[in-house]
Backbone as CSV, one residue per row, in Angstrom:
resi,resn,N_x,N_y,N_z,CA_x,CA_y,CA_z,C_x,C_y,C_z
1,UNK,93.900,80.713,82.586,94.068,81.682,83.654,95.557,81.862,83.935
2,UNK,96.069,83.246,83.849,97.876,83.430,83.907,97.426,83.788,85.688
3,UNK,98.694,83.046,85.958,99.685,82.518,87.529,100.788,82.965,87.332
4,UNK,101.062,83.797,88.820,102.220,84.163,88.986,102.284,83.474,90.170
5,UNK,103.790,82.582,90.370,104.240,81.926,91.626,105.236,82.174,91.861
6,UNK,105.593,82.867,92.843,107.475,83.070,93.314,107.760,81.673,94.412
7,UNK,108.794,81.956,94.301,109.836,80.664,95.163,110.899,81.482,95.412
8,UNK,111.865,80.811,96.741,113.184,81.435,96.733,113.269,81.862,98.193
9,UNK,112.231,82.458,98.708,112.259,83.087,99.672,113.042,82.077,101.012
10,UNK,113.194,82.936,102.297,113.875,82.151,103.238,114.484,82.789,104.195
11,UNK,115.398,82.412,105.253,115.733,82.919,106.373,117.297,82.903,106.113
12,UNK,117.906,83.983,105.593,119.259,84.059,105.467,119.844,85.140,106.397
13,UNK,121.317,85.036,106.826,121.989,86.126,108.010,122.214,87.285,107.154
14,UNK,122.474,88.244,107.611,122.701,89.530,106.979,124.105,88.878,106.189
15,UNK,124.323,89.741,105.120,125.791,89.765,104.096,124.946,88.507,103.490
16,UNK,124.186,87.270,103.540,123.886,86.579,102.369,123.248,86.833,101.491
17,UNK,122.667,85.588,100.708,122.188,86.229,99.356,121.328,85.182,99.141
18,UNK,120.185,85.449,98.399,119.211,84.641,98.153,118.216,85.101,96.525
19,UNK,118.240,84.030,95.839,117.649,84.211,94.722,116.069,84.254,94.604
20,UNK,115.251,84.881,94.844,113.775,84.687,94.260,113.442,84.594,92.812
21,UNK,112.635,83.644,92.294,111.811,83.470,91.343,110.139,83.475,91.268
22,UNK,110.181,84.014,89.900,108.565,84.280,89.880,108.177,83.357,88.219
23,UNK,107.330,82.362,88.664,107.119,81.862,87.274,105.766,82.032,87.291
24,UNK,105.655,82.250,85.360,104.202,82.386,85.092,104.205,80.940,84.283
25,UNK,102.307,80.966,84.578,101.580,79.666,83.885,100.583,80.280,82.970
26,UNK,100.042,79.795,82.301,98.628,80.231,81.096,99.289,80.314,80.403
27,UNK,97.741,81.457,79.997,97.738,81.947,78.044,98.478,83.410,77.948
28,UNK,99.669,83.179,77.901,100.395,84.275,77.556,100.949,85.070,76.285
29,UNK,100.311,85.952,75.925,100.853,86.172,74.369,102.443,87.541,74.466
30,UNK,102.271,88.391,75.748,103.208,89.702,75.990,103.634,90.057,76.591
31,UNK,104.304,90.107,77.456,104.589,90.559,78.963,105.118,92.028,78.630
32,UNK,104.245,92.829,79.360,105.159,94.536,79.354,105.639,94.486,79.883
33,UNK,106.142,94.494,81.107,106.580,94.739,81.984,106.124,93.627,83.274
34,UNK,107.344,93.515,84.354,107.678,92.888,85.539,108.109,93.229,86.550
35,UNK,107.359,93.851,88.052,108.218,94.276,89.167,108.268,93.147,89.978
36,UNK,109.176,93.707,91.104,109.096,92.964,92.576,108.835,93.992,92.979
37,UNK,107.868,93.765,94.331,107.792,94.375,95.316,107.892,93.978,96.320
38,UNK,107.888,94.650,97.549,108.183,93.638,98.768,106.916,94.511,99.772
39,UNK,106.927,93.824,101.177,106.008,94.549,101.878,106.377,93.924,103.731
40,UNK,106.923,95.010,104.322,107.416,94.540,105.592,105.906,94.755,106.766
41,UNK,105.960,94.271,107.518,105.073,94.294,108.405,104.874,95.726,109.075
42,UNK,103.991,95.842,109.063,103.119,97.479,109.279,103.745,98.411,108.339
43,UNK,103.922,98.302,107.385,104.583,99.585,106.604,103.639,98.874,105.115
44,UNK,103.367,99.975,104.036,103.126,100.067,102.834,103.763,98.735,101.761
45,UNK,103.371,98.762,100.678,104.047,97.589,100.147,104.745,98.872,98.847
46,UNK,105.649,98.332,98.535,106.732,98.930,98.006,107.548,98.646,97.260
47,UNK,108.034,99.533,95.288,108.553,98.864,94.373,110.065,98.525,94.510
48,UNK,110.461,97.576,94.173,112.084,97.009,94.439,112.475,97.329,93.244
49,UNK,112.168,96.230,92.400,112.626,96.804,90.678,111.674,95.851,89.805
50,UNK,112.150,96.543,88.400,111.119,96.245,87.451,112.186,95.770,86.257
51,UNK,111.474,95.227,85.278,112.083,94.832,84.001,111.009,94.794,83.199
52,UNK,111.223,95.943,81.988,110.215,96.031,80.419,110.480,94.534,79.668
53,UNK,110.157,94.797,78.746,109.566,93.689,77.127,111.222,94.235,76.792
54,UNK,111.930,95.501,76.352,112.818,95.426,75.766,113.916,95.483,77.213
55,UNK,114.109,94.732,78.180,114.706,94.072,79.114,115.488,95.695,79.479
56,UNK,114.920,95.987,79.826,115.408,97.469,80.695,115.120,97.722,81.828
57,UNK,115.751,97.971,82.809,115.324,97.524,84.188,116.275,98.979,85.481
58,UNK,115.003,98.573,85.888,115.159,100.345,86.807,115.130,98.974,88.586
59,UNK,115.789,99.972,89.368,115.615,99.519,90.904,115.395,100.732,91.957
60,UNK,114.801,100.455,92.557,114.788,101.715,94.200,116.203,101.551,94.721
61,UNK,115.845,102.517,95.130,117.422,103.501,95.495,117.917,102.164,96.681
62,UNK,116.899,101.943,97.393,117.526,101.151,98.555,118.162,99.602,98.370
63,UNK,117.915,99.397,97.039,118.218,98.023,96.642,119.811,98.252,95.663
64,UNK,120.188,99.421,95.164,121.072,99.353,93.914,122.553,99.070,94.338
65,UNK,122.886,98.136,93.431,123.866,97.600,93.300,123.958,96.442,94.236
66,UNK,122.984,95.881,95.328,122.755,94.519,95.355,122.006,93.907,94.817
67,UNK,120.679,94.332,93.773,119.648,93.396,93.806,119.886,93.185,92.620
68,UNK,119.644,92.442,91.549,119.486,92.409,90.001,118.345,91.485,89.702
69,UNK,117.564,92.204,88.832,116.442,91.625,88.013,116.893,91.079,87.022
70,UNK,116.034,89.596,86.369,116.172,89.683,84.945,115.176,88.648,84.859
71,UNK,115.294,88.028,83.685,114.231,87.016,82.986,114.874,85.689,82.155
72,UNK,114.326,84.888,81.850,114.325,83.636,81.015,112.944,83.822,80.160
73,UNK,113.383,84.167,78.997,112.053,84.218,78.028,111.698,82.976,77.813
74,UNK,112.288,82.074,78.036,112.666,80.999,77.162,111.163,80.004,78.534
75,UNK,111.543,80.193,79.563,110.999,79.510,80.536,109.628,80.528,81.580
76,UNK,109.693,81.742,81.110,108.665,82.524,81.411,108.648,82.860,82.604
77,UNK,110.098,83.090,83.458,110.843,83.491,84.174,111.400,84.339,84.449
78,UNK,110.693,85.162,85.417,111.439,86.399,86.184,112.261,86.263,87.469
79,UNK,113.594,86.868,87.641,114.407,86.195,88.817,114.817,87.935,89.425
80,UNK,114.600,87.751,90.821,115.202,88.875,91.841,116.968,87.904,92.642
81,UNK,117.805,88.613,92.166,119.079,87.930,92.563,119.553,89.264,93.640
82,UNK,119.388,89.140,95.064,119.363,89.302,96.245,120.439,89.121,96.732
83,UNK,121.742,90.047,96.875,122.906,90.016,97.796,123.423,91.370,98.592
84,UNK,124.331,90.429,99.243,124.541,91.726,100.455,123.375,92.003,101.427
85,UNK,122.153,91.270,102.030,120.886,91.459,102.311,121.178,91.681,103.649
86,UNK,120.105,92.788,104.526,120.679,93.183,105.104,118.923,93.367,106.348
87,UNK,119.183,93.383,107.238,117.602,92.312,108.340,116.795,93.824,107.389
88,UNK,116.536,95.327,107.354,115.710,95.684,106.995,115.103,95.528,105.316
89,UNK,115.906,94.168,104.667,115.213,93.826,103.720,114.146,92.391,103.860
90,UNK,113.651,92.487,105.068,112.760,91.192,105.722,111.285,92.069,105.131
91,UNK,110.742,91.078,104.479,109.602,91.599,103.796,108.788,89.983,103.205
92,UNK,107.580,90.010,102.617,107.115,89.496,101.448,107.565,90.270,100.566
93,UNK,107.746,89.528,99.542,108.425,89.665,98.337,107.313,89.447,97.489
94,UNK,106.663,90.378,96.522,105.669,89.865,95.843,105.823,90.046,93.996
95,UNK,105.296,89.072,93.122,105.783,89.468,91.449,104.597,90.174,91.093
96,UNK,105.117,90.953,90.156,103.751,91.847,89.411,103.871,92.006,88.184
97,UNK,103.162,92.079,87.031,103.172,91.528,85.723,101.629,92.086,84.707
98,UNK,102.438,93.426,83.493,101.429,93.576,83.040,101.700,92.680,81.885
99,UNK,100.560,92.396,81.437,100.599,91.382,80.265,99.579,91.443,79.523
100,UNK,99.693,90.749,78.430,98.247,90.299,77.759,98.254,88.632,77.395
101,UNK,96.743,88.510,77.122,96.818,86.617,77.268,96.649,86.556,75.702
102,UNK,96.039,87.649,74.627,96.125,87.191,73.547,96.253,88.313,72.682
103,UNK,96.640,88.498,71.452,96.694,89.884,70.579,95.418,90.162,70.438
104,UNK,94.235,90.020,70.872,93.179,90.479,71.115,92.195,91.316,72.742
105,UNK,93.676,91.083,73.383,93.039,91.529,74.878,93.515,92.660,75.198
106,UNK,93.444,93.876,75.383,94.942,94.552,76.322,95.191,94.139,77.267
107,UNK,95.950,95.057,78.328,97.077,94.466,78.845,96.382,94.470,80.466
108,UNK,96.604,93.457,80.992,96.271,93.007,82.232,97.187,92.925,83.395
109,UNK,96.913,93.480,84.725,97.894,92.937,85.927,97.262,91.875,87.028
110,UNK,98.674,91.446,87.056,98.487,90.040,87.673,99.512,90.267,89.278
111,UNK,98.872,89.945,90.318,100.046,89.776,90.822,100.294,88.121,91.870
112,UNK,101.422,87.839,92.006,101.523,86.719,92.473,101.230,86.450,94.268
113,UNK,101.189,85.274,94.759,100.798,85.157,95.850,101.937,85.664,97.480
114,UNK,102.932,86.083,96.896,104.260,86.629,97.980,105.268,85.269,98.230
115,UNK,106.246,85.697,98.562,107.455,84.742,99.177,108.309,85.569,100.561
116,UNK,108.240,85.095,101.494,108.739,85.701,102.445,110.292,85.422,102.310
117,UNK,111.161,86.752,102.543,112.177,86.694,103.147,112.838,87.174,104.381
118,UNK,113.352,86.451,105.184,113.539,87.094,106.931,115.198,86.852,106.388
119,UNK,115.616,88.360,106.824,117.237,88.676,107.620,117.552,88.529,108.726
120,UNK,118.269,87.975,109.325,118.715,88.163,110.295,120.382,88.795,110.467
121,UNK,120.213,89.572,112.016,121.154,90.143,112.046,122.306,89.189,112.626
């Protein structure tokens, strides 16, 4: 059974910075693609950024040029690197992940259980 678990989350002042991680567990044979999303209290949940298989990576307008995505293939590791954060980026933070578990399955989404992050001003 593939697990997605983020870590990272936390209570940082505005202008800091905080790293989230999302690790997967199982039978993993592909990963297409990887977002974050986040989701603030009474409002919609909503894409931050993403990273493909050939490590290409798009962000929402409201995140660019602080947030950066990337990965550890090596450790099956997706990382949201979070600076300049600012209180209206107080949300769950959640990983999302299409994949497949074997060259016999297509491709499946998974998403992980959230990591809260609170700004303060």
């Amino acid at each position: 059974q593939v697990q997605l678990v983020e870590s990272g989350g936390g209570l940082v002042q505005a202008g800091g910075s905080l790293r989230l991680s999302c690790a997967f567990s199982g039978k993993i044979f592909s990963i297409r693609s990887t977002d974050w999303y986040r989701q603030a209290p009474g409002k919609e949940r909503e894409l931050v950024a993403t990273i493909t298989r050939g490590d290409s990576t798009t962000y929402a307008d409201f995140v660019k040029g602080r947030f950066t995505i990337s990965r550890d293939n090596a450790n099956n590791t997706v990382f949201l690197q979070m600076n300049s954060l600012k209180p209206e980026d107080t949300a769950v933070y959640y990983c999302y992940a299409v994949l497949q578990e074997s060259h016999l399955t297509g491709n499946r989404a998974y998403w992980g259980q959230g990591t809260q992050v609170t700004v303060s001003s």
